[in-house]
Each structure stands twice: as structure tokens, then as C-alpha cells.
PDB file of C-alpha atoms in Angstrom:
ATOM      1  CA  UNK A  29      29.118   3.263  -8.550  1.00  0.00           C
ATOM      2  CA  UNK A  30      32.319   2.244  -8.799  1.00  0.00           C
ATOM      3  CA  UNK A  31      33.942   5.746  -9.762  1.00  0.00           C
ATOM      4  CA  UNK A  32      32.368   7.279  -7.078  1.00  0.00           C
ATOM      5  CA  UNK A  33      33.375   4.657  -4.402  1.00  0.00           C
ATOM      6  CA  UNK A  34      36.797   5.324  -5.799  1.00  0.00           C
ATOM      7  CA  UNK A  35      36.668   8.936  -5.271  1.00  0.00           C
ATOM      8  CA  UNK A  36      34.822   8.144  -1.612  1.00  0.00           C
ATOM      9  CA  UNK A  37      37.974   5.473  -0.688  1.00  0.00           C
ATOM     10  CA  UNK A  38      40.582   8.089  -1.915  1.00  0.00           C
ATOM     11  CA  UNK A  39      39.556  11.026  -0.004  1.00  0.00           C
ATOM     12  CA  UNK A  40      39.021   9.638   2.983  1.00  0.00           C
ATOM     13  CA  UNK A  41      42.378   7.718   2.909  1.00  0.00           C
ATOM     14  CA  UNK A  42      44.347  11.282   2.468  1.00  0.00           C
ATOM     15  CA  UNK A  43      42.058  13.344   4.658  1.00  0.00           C
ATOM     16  CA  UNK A  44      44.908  12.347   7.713  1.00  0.00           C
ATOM     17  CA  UNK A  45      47.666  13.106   5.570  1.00  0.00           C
ATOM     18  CA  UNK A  46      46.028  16.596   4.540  1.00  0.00           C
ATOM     19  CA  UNK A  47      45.597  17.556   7.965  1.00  0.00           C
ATOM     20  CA  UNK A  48      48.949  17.077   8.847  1.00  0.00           C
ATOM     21  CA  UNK A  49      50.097  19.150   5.675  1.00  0.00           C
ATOM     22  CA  UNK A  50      47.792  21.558   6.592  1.00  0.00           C
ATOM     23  CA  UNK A  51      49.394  21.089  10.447  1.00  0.00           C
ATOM     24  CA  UNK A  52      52.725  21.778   9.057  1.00  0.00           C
ATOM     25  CA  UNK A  53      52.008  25.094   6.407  1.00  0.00           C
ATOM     26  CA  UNK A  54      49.321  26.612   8.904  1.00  0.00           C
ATOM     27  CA  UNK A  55      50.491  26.482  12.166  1.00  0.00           C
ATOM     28  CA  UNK A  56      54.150  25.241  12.540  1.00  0.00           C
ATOM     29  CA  UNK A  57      54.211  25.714  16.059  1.00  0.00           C
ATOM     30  CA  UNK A  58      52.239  22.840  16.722  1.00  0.00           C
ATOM     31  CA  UNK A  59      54.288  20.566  15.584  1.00  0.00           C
ATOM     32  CA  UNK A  60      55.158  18.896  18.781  1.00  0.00           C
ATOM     33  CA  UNK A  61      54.410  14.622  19.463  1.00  0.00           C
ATOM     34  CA  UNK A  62      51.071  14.892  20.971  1.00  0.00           C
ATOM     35  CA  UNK A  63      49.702  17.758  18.538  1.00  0.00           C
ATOM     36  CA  UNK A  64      50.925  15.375  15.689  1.00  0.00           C
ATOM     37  CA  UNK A  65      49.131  12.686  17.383  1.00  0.00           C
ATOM     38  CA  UNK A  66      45.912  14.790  17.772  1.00  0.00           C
ATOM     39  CA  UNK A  67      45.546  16.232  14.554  1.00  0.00           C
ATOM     40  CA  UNK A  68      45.821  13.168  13.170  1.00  0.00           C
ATOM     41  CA  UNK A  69      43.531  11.257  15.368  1.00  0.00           C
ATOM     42  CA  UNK A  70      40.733  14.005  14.722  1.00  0.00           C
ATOM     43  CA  UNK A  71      41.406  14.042  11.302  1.00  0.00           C
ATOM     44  CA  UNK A  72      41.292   9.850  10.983  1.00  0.00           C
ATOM     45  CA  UNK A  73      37.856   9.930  13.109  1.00  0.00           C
ATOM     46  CA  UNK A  74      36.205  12.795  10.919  1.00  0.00           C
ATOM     47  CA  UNK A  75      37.326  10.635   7.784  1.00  0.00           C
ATOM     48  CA  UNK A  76      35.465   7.765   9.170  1.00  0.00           C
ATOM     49  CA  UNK A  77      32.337   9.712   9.826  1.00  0.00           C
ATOM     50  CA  UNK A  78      32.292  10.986   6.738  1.00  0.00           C
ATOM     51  CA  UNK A  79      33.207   7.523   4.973  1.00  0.00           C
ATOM     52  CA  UNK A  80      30.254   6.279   6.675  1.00  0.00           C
ATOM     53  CA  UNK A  81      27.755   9.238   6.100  1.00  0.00           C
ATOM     54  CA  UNK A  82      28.919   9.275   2.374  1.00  0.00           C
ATOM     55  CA  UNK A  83      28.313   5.242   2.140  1.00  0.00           C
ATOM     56  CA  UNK A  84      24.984   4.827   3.600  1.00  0.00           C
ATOM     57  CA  UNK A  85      23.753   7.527   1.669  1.00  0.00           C
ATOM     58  CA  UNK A  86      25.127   6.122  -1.524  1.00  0.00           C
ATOM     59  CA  UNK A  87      23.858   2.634  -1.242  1.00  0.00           C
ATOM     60  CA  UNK A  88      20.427   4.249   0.139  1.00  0.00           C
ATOM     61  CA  UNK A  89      18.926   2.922  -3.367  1.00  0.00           C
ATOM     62  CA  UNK A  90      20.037  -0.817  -2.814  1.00  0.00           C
ATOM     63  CA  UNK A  91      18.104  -0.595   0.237  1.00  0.00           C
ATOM     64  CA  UNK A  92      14.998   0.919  -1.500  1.00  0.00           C
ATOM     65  CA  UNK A  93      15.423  -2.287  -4.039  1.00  0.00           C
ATOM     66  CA  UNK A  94      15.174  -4.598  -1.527  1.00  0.00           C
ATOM     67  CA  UNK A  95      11.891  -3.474  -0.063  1.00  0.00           C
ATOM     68  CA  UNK A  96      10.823  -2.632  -3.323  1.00  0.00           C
ATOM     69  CA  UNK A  97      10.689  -5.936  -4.374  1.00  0.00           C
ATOM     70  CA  UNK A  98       9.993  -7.571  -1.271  1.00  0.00           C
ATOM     71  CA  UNK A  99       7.011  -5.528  -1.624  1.00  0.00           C
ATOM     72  CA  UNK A 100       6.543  -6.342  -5.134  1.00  0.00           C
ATOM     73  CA  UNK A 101       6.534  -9.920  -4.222  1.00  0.00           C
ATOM     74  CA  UNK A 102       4.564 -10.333  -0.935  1.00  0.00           C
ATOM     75  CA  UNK A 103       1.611  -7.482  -1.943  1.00  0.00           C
ATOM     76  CA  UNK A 104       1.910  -6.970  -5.348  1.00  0.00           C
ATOM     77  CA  UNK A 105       3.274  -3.185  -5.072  1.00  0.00           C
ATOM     78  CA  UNK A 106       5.342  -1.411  -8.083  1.00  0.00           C
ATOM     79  CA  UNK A 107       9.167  -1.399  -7.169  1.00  0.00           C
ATOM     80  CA  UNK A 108       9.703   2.488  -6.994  1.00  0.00           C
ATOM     81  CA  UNK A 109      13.430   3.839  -6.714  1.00  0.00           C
ATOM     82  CA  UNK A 110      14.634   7.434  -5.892  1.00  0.00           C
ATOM     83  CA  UNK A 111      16.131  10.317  -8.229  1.00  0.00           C
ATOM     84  CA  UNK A 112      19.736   9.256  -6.859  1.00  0.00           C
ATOM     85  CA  UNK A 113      19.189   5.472  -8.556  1.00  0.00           C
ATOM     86  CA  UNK A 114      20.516   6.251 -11.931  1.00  0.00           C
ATOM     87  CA  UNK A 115      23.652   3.882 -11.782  1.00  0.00           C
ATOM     88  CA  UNK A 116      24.105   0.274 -11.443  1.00  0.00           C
ATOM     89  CA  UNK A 117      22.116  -0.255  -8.203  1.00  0.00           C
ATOM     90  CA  UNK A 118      19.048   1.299 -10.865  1.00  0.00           C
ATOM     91  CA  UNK A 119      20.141  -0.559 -13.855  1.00  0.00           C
ATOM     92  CA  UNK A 120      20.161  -4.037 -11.922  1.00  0.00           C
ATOM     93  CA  UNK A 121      17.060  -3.199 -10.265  1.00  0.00           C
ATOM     94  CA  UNK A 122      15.436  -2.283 -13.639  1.00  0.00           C
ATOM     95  CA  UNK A 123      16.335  -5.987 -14.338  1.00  0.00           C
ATOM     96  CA  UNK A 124      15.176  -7.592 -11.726  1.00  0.00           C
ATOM     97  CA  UNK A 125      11.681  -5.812 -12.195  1.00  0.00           C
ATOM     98  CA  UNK A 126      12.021  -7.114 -16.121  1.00  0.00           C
ATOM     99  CA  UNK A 127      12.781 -10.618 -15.151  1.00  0.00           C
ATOM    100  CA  UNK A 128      10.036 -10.841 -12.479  1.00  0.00           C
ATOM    101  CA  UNK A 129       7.646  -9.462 -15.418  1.00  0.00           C
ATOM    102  CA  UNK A 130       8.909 -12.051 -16.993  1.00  0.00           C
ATOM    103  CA  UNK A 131       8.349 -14.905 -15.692  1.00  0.00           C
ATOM    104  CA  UNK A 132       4.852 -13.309 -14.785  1.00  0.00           C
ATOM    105  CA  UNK A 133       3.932 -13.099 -18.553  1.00  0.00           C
ATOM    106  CA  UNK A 134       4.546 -16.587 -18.587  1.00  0.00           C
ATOM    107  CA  UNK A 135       2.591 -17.903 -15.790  1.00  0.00           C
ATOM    108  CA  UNK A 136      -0.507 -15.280 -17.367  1.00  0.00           C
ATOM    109  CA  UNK A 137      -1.667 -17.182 -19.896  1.00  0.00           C
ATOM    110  CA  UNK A 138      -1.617 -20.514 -17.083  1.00  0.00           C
ATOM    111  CA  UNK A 139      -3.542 -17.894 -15.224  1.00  0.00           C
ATOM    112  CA  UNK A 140      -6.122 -16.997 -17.149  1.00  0.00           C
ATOM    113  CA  UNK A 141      -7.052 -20.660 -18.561  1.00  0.00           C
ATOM    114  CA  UNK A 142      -6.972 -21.750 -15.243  1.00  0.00           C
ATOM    115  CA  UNK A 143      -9.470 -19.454 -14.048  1.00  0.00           C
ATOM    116  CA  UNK A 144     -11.989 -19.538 -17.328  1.00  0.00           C
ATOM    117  CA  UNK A 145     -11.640 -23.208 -16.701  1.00  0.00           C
ATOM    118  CA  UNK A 146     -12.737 -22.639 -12.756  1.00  0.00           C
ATOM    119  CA  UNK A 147     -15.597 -19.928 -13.453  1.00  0.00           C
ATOM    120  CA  UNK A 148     -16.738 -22.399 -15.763  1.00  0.00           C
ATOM    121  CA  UNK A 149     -17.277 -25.802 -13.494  1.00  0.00           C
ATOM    122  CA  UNK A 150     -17.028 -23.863 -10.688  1.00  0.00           C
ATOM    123  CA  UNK A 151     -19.995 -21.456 -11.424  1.00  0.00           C
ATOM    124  CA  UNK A 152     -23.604 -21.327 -11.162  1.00  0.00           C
ATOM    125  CA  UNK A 153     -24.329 -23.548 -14.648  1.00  0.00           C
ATOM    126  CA  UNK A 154     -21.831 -25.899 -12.988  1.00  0.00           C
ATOM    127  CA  UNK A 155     -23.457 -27.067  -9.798  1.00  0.00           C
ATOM    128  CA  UNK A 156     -20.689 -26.842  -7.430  1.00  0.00           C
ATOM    129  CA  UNK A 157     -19.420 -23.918  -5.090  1.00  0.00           C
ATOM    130  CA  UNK A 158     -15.738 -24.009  -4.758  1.00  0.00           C
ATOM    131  CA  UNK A 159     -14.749 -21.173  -2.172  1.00  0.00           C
ATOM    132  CA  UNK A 160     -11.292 -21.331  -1.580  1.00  0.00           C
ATOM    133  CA  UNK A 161      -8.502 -22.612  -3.247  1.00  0.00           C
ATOM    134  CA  UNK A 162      -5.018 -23.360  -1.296  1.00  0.00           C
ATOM    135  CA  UNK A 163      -1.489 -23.876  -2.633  1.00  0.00           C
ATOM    136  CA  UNK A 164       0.772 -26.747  -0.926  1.00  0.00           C
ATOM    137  CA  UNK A 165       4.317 -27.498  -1.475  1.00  0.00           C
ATOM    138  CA  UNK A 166       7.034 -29.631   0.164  1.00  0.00           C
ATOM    139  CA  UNK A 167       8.960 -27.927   2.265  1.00  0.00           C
ATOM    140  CA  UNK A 168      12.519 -29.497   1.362  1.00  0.00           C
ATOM    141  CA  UNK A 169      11.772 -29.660  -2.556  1.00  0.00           C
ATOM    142  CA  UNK A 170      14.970 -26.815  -2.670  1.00  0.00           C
ATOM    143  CA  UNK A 171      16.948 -29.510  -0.809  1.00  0.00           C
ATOM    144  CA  UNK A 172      15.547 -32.732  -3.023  1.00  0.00           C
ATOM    145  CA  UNK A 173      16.382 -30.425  -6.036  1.00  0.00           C
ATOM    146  CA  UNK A 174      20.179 -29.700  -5.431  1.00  0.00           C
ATOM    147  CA  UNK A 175      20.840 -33.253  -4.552  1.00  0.00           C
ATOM    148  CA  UNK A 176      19.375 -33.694  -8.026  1.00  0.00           C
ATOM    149  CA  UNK A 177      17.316 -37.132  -6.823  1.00  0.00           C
ATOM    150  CA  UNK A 178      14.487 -36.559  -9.825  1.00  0.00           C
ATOM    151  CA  UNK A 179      13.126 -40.356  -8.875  1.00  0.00           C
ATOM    152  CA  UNK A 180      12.143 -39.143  -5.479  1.00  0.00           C
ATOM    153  CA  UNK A 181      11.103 -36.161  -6.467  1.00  0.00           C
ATOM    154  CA  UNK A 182       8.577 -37.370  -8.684  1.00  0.00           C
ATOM    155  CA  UNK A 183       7.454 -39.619  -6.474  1.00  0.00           C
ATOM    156  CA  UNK A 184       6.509 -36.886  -3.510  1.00  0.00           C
ATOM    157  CA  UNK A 185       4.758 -34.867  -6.409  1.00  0.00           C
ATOM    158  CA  UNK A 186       2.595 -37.692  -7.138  1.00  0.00           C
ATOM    159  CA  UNK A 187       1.886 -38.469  -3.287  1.00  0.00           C
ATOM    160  CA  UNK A 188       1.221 -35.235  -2.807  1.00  0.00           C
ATOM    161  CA  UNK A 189      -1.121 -34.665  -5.088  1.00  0.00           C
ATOM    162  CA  UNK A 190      -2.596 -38.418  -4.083  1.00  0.00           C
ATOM    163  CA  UNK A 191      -2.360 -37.654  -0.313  1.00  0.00           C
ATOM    164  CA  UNK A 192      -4.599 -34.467  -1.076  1.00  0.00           C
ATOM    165  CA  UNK A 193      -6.887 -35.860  -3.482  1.00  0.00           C
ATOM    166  CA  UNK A 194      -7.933 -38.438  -0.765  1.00  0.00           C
ATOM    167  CA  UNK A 195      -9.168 -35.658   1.191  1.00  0.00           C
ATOM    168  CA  UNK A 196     -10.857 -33.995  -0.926  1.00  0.00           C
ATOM    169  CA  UNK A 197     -15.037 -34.611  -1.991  1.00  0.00           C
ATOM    170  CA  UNK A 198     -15.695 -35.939  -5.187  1.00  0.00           C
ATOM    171  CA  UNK A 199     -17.026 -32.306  -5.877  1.00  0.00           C
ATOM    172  CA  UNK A 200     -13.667 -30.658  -5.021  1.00  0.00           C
ATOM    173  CA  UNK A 201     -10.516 -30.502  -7.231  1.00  0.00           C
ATOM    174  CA  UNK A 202      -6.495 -31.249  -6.766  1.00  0.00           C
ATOM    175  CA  UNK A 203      -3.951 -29.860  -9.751  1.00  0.00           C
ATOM    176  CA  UNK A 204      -0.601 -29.742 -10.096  1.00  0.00           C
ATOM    177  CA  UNK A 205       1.061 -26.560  -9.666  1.00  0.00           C
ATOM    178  CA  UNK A 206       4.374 -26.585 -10.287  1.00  0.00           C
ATOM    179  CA  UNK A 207       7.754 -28.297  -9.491  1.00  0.00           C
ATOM    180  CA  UNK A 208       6.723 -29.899  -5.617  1.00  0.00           C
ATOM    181  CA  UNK A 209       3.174 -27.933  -5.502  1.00  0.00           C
ATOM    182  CA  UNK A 210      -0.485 -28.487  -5.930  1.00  0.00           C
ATOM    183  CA  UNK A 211      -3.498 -26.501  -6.040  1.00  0.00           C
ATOM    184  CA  UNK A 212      -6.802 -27.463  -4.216  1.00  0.00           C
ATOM    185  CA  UNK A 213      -9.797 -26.639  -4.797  1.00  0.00           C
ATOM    186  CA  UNK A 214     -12.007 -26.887  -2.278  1.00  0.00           C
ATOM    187  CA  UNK A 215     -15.590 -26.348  -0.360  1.00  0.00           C
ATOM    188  CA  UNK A 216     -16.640 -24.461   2.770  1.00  0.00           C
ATOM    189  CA  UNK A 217     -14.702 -21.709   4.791  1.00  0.00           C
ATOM    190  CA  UNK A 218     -11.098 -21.136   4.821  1.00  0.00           C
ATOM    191  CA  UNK A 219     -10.886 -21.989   8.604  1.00  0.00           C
ATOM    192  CA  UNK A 220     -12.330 -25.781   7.495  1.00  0.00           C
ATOM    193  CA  UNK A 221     -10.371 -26.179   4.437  1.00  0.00           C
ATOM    194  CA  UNK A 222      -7.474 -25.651   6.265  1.00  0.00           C
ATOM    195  CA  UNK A 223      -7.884 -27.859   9.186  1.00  0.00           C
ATOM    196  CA  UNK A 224      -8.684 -30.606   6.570  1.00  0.00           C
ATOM    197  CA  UNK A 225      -5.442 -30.488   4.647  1.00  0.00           C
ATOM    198  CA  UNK A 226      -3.362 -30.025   7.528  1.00  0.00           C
ATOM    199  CA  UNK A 227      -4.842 -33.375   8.649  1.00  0.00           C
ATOM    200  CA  UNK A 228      -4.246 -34.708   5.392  1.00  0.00           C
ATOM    201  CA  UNK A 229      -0.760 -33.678   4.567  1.00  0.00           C
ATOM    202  CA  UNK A 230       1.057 -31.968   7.195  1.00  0.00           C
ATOM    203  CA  UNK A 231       3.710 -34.400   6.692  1.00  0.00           C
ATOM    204  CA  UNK A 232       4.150 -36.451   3.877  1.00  0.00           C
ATOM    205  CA  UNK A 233       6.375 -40.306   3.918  1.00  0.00           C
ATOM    206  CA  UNK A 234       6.933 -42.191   1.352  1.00  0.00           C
ATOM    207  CA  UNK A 235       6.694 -45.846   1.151  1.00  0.00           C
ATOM    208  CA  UNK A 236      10.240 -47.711   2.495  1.00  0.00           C
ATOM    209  CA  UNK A 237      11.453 -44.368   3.230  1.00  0.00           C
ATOM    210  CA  UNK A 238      12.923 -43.811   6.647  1.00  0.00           C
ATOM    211  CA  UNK A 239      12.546 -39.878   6.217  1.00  0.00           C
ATOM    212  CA  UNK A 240       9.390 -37.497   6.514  1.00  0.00           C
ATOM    213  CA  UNK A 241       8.586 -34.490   4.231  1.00  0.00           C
ATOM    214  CA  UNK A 242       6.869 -31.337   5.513  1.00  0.00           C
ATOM    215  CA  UNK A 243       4.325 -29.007   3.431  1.00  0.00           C
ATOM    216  CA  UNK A 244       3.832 -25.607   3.779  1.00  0.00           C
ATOM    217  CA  UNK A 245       0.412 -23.995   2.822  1.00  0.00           C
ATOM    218  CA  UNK A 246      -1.421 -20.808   2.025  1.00  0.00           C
ATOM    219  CA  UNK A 247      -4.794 -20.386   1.754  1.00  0.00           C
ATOM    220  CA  UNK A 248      -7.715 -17.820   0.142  1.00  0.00           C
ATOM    221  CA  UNK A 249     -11.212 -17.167  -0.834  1.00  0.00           C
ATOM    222  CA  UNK A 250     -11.981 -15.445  -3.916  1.00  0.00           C
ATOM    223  CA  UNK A 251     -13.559 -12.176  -3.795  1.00  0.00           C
ATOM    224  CA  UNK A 252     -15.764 -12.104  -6.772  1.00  0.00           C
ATOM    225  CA  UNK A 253     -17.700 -14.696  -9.016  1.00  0.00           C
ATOM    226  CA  UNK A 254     -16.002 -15.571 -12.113  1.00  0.00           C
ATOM    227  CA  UNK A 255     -12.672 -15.904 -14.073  1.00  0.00           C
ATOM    228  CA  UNK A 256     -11.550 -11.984 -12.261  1.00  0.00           C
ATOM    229  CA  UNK A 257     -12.248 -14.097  -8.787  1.00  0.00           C
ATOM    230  CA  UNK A 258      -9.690 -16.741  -9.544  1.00  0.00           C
ATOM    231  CA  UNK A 259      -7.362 -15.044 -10.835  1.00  0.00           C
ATOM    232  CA  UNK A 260      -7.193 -12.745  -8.171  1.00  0.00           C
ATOM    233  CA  UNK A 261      -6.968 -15.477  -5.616  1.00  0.00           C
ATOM    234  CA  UNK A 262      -4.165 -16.670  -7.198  1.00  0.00           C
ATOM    235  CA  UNK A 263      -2.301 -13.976  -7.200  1.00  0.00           C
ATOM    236  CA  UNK A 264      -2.919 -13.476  -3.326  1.00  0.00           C
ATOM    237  CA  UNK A 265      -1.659 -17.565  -2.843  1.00  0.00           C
ATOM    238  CA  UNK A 266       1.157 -16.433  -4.900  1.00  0.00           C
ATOM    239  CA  UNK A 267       1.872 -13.627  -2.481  1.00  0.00           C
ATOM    240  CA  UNK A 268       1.196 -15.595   0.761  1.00  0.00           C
ATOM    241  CA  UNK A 269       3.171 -18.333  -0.167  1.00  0.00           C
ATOM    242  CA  UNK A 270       6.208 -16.006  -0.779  1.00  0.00           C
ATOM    243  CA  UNK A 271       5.871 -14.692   2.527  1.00  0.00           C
ATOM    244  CA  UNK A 272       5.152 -17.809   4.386  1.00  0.00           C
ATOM    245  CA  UNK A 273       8.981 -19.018   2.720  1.00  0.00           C
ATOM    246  CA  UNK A 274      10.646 -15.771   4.019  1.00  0.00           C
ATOM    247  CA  UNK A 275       9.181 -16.254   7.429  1.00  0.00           C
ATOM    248  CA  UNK A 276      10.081 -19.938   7.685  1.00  0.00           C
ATOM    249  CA  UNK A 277      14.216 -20.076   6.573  1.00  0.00           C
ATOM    250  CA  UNK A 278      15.021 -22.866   9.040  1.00  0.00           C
ATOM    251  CA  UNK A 279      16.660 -26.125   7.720  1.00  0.00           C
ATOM    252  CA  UNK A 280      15.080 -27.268   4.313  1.00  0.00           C
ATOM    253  CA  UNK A 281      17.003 -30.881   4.743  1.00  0.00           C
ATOM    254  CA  UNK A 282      14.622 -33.758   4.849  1.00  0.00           C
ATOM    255  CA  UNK A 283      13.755 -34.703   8.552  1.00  0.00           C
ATOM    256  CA  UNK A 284      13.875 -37.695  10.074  1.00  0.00           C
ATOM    257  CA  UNK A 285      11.148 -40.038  10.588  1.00  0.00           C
TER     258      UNK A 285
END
């Protein structure tokens, strides 16, 4: 990449001063202050189109990276670059793709516990029917984590989880699900499920705390009976809840009460 945006930069940057060689060898007679000033101004404006046509073709594979993984993340769809992605755009994408396997590998094993655990009590043998599962997080957790305030932190996990809990029939189920998330496990349609928790915890206050937290939540059903159902719900709150961040930048700062 870099040799070849060399080669791009100096080419383009001597295609005026070749024309005007090329002026003064070729056709001598020309050489008066306005054909100067033509031939150069032609030869500057093809430069530039070529610059650019040279350019966006070159950095055509970053673009293919970033709706490779954005579709890697949001529907679960292998990243898949051109033949022209051989140099460091491919080698960093090729990285990213590791990294996100990754980190995958180590949520798998969380994964599949989980959902033996589920098929188990939620199953037939164990006498409840737990449709839909939804995953909630704070909204401003980014925020609370670069202003490194862990004792607040911990204490919105725990209300969180609390705040959901207290919705919830003894029959349904609230874990923790990472750093400012929960999973729920819960009864009925998705439609009721998620009218209930947006009652619940929509926003979220603390005690003496003049500030108000919002939550952001995703919601499924699973497809099929058993550990494969989970699992694959999961993965599709996983998905949703990626896309529901992308779609919602705004201002991640605590809001006030």
C-alpha cells in the first residue's frame, strides 16, 4: 500500500511538468502565455482525475472490510474480500476476522453451558416454558467506564439486574451478562415481554443520585427446542444488540434526572 501510493503521489505530481516538456520538444510553436497556461491546466485536471480514479479503486478493499464485518457482526455473514486485497488493507482485515474469532471462542464455551443449562430447566422435564430471552444494557456504561467510577458501576449492574428481577415471575430467570448487561429469561410473546421490561427498566436511578441511566434492549424467541434453540437465540441478541448500538450513536453521557 504504501509503495504503490508512492508511485500514485509521484506520477500525478509530474504529469503537469511532463506535459509541458512534452509542450516544449513536440510542438515549440505553442509556446506562447495562454498555451502554457492551458496545457498545464489540462494536464493538472487529468492528473486529478486520474489521482482520484486510481485511489478509489485502490482502497476499494477497505471499503469491502467495512461491510464485511459490519455484516459479520449484525447477521453473522463470513467477511469476504476481493482478488486485489492481498496487501495491508487484507492482512489487517485477516486480523480483525482472527480477533473477532477470538473473542467468539471464548464466549462458546459460556454459550453452550448456558444453553444445556436452559434446555435443561427450561424443557419439557422442567415444567416451565421460557420463550424468549432479551439482553439489556445501560446505555452510558462506555461513558461510566472511561471515567473509571467502578463503585457506581457496580452498583447499576446490581440494580439492574434487581430492577429486572422484580419484574420477572418466580418461573422466569435474570443473569448477568456481562460488564453493564443482563439476560432475561422470560414467558409469553416477544410483543409482552417487551412491554414488561420497558416498564420495568427503561430508565434506571440510583438511590441519592441526581442522574438517570437509560437501557437499551433486544429481544428474541428461540426457534427450536433444546440447547441448538438457545444458542441460536443468542447469537441473534448478540446481533441485534450490535445493531441497535450502531443505530443509536447519540450522547452516551449520563442524563439528567
Amino acid at each position: 500500500m504504501a509503495v504503490k501510493s508512492f508511485l500514485i503521489a509521484f506520477v500525478a505530481t509530474h504529469v503537469p511538468l511532463l506535459a509541458l516538456l512534452a509542450l516544449v520538444t513536440l510542438h515549440p510553436a505553442w509556446l506562447t502565455p495562454v498555451g502554457v497556461l492551458l496545457a498545464a491546466l489540462v494536464a493538472t485536471l487529468l492528473a486529478t482525475a486520474v489521482l482520484i480514479t486510481v485511489l478509489w479503486r485502490l482502497f476499494r478493499p477497505l471499503r469491502q472490510a467495512a461491510d464485511g464485518l459490519l455484516g459479520f457482526m449484525t447477521r453473522g455473514a463470513p467477511v469476504q474480500m476481493g482478488v486485489g486485497a492481498q496487501d495491508e488493507i487484507g492482512r489487517l482485515v485477516g486480523l480483525l476476522v482472527q480477533s473477532l474469532a477470538h473473542l467468539d471462542r471464548g464466549k462458546a464455551p459460556l454459550l453452550r453451558s448456558g444453553a444445556t443449562a436452559l434446555a435443561a430447566s427450561a424443557g419439557p422435564g422442567g415444567g416451565r416454558v421460557l420463550r424468549c430471552m432479551a439482553l439489556v444494557e445501560l446505555v452510558q456504561w462506555d461513558a461510566l467506564d472511561a471515567a473509571g467510577d467502578v463503585i457506581r458501576m457496580a452498583k447499576l449492574q446490581n440494580a439492574l439486574q434487581r430492577q429486572i428481577g422484580d419484574a420477572l415471575s418466580p418461573a422466569e430467570t435474570v443473569l448477568p451478562w456481562g460488564r453493564g448487561r443482563v439476560l432475561a429469561l422470560l414467558e409469553g410473546t416477544e410483543a409482552e415481554a417487551l412491554n414488561r421490561l420497558q416498564r420495568s427498566c427503561a430508565h434506571l436511578a440510583l438511590p441519592a443520585d441526581q442522574e438517570s441511566y437509560r437501557t437499551r434492549m433486544v429481544i428474541d424467541a428461540r426457534d427450536s427446542a433444546g440447547q441448538q434453540g438457545w444458542a441460536n437465540a443468542m447469537q441473534r441478541l448478540e446481533q441485534r444488540l450490535f445493531e441497535a448500538r450502531l443505530a443509536e450513536p447519540g450522547d452516551q453521557r449520563p442524563a439528567a434526572a
